[in-house]
CSV table of C-alpha atoms in Angstrom, one decimal:
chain,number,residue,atom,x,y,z
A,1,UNK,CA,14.0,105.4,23.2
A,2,UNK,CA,17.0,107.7,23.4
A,3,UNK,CA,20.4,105.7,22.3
A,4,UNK,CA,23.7,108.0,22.1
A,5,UNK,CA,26.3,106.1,20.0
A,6,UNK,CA,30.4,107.3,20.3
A,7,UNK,CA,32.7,105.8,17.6
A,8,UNK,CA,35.3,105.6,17.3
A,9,UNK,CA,35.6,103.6,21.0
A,10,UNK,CA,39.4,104.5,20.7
A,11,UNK,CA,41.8,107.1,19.5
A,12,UNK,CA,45.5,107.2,19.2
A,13,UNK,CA,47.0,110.3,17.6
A,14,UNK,CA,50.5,112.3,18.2
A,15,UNK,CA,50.8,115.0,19.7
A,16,UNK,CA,50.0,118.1,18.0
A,17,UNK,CA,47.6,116.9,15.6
A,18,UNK,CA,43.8,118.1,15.7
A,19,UNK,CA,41.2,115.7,15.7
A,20,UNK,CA,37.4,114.9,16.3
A,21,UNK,CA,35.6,113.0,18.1
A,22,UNK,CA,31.7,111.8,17.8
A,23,UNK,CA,28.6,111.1,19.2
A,24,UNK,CA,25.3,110.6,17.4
A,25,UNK,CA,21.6,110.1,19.3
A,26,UNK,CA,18.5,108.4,18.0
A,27,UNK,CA,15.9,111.2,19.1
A,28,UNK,CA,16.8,115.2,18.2
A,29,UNK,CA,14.1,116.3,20.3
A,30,UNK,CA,16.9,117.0,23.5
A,31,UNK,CA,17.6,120.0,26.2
A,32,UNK,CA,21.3,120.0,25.6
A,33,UNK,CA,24.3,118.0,25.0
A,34,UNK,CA,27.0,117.3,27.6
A,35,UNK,CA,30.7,116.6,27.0
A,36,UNK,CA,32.8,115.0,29.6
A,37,UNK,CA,35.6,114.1,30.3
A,38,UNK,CA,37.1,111.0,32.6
A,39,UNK,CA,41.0,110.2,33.8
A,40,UNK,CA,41.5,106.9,34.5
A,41,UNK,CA,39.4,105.8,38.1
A,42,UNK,CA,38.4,109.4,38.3
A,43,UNK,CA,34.9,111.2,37.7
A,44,UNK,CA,33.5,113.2,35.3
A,45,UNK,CA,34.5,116.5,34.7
A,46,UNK,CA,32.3,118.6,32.4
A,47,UNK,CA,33.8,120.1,29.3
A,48,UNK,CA,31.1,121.7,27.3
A,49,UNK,CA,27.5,121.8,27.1
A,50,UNK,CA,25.8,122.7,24.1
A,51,UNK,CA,22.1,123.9,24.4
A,52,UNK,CA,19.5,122.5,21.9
A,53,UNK,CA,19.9,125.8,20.0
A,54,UNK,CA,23.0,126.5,19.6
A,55,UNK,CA,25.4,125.0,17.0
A,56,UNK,CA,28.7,125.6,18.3
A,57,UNK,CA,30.3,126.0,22.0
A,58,UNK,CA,34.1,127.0,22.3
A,59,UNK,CA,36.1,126.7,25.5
A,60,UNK,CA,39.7,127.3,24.6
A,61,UNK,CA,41.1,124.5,22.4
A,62,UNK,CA,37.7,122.7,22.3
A,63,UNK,CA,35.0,122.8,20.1
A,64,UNK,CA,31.6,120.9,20.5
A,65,UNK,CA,29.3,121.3,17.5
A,66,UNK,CA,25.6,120.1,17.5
A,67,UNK,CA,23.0,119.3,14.3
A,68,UNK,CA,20.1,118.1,16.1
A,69,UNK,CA,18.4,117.3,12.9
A,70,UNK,CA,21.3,114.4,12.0
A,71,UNK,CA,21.6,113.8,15.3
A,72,UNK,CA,25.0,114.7,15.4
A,73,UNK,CA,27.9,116.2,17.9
A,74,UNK,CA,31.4,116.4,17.2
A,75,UNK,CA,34.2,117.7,20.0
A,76,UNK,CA,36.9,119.3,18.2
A,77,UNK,CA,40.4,119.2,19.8
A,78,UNK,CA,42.7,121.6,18.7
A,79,UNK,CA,46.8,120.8,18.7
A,80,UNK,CA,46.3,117.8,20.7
A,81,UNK,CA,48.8,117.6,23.9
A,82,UNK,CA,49.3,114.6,26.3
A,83,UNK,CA,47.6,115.8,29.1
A,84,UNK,CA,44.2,115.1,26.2
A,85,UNK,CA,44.9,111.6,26.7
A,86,UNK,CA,41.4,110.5,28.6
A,87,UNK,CA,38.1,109.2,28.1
A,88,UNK,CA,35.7,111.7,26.4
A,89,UNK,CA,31.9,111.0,27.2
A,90,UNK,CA,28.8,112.6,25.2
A,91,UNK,CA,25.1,113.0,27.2
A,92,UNK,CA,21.9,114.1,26.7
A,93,UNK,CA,19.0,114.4,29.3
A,94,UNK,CA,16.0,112.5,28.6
A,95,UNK,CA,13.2,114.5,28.2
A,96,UNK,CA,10.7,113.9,31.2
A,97,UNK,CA,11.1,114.7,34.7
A,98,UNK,CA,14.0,112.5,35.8
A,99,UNK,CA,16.6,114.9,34.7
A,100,UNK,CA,18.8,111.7,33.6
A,101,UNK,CA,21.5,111.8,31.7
A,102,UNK,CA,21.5,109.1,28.7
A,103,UNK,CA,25.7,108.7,28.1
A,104,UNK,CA,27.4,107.3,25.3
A,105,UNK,CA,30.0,104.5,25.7
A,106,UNK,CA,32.9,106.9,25.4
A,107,UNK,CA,35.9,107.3,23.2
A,108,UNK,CA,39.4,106.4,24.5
A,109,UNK,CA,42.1,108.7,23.3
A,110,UNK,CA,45.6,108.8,23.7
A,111,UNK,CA,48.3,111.2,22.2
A,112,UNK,CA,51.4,109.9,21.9
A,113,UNK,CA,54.4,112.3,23.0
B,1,UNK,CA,34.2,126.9,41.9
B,2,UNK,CA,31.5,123.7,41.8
B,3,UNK,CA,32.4,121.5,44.2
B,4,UNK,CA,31.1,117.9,44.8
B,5,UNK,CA,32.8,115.5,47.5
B,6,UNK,CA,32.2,111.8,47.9
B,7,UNK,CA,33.3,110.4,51.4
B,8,UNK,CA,35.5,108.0,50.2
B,9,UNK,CA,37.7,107.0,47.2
B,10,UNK,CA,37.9,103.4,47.4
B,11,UNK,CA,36.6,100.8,49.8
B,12,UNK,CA,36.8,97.3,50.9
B,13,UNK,CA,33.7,95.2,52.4
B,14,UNK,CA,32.3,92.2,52.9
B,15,UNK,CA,29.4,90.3,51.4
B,16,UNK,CA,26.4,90.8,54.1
B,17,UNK,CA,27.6,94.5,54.9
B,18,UNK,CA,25.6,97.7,55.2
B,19,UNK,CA,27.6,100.5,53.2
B,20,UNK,CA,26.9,103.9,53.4
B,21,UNK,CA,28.2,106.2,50.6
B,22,UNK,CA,28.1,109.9,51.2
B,23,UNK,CA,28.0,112.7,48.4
B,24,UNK,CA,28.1,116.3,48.9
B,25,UNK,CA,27.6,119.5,47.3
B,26,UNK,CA,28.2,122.8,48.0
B,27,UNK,CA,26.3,124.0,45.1
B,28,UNK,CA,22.5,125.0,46.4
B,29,UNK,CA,22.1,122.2,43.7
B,30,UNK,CA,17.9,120.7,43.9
B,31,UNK,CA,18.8,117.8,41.7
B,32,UNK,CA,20.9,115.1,43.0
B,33,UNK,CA,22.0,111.3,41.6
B,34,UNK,CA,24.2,107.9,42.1
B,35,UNK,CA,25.5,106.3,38.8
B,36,UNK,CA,27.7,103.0,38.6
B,37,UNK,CA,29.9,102.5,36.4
B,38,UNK,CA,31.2,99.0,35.0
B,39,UNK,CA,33.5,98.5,32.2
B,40,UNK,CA,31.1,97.3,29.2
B,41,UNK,CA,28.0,98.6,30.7
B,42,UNK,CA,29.2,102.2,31.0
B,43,UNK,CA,27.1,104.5,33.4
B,44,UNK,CA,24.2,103.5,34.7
B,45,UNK,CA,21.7,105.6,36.8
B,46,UNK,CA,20.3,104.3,40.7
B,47,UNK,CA,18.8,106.7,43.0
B,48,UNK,CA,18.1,110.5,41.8
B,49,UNK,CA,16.2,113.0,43.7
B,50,UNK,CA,14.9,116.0,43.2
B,51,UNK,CA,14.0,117.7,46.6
B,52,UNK,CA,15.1,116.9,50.1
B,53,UNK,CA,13.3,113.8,51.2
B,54,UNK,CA,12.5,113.0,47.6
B,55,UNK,CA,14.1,110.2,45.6
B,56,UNK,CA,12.9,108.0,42.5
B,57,UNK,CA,14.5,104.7,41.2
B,58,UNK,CA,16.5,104.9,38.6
B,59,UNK,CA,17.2,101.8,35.8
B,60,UNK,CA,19.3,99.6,38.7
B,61,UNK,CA,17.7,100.7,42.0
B,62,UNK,CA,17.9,96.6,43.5
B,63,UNK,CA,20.0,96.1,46.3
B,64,UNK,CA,20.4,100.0,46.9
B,65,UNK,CA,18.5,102.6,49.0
B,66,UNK,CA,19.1,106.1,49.1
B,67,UNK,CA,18.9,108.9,51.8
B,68,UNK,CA,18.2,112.7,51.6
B,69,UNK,CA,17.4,114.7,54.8
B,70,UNK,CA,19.1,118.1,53.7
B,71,UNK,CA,19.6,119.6,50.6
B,72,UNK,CA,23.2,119.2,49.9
B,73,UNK,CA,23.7,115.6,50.8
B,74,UNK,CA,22.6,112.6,49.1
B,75,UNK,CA,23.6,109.0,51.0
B,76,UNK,CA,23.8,105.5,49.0
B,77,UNK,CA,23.5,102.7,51.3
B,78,UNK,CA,23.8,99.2,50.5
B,79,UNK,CA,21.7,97.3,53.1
B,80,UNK,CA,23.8,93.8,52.5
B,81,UNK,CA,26.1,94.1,50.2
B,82,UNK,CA,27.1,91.6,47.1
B,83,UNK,CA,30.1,91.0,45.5
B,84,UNK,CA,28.0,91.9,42.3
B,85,UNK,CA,27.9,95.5,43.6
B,86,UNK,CA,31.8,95.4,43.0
B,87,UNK,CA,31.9,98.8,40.7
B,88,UNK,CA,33.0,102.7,40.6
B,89,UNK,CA,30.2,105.1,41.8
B,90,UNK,CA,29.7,108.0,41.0
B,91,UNK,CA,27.5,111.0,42.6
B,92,UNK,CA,26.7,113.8,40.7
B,93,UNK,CA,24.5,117.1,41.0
B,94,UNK,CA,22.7,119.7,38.8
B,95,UNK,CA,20.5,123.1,39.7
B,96,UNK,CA,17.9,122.4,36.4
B,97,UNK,CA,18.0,120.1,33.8
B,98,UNK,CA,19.4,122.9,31.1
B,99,UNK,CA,22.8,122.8,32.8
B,100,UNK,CA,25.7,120.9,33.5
B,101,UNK,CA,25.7,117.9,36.0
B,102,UNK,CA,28.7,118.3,38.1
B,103,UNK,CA,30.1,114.9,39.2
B,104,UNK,CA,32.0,114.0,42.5
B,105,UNK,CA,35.7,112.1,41.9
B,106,UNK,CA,33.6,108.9,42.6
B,107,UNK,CA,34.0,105.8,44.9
B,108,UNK,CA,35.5,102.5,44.0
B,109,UNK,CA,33.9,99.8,45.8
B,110,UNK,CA,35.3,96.3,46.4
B,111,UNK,CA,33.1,93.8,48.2
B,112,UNK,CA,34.6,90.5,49.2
């Protein structure tokens, strides 16, 4: 059974600094991985997604990594700004036909001004 | 730009009401779902479908039903609802399983 684990649950940092966040699954056999991201009573927007064979996806200041074998992801932020401050949520799809999305429990950051 | 709407942004019913929650996308997307979201429980998976007129339960289907008679809209209805279905929902959409789901800003329900 797929578990996806995010620690730490919550982040405080000031502004400027780079820092990582995590996510770890129980099975490596997995499509992709999603990073999201959620403002307060607001959905999900999607930040990266990181296919199964790739190691690294870059969209400006982010960075998602992925080692399937350690069941592993990391989202790099780069010079961390207030407008970071959010909830940052890792997926994966299970791996039948329901197309579901197995999420993590999130990690809270905040960047302090 | 992907675009998913979600007919209302928060709500207030009573206990015994039908509720109808609308999603839309304007993305030619097959793939279609309703999450909840509770704090503690994070996001859980309802309805999904993958074709018009096509839906399967997700891990919470109880107390919900689900409608979709054209491609780019996917209804949640509540056929009486609880005060336990107090929660956010979110709608979201995908074309295949390899890409991103898109989600819709969501719907915060209050049921009295």
């Amino acid at each position: 059974k797929q578990e996806v684990t995010q620690i730490p649950a919550a982040l405080s940092v000031p502004e400027g600094e780079n820092l990582v966040l995590n996510c770890s699954f129980t099975d490596s056999a997995i499509y992709n991985l999603q990073w999201f991201r959620q403002d307060p009573g607001k959905g999900l927007t999607s930040l990266l997604l990181i296919q199964s064979s790739q190691r690294e996806q870059t969209s400006g200041r982010l960075n998602a990594s992925l080692d399937k074998s350690s069941g592993r992801s990391t989202l790099y932020i780069a010079a961390s700004q207030p407008g970071d401050s959010a909830t940052y949520l890792c997926a994966v799809p299970l791996m039948d036909s329901s197309y579901k999305l197995i999420f993590g429990s999130g990690t809270r950051l905040l960047v302090r001004p | 730009d992907v675009k998913v709407t979600q007919s209302s942004r928060y709500l207030v019913k009573r206990t015994g009401e039908k509720v109808f929650l609308e999603c839309v996308q304007d993305m030619d997307h097959e793939n279609m779902f309703w999450y909840r979201q509770d704090p503690g429980l994070g996001l859980r998976l309802i309805y999904f479908s993958y074709d018009v007129k096509m839906k399967e339960k997700g891990d919470i289907p109880e107390g919900y039903s689900v409608s979709r008679e054209k491609k780019e809209r996917f209804s949640l209805i509540l056929e009486s609802a609880s005060t336990n279905q107090t929660s956010m929902y979110l709608c979201a959409s995908t074309r295949r399983r390899v890409e991103t789901q898109y989600f819709g800003p969501g719907t915060r329900l209050l049921v009295l």
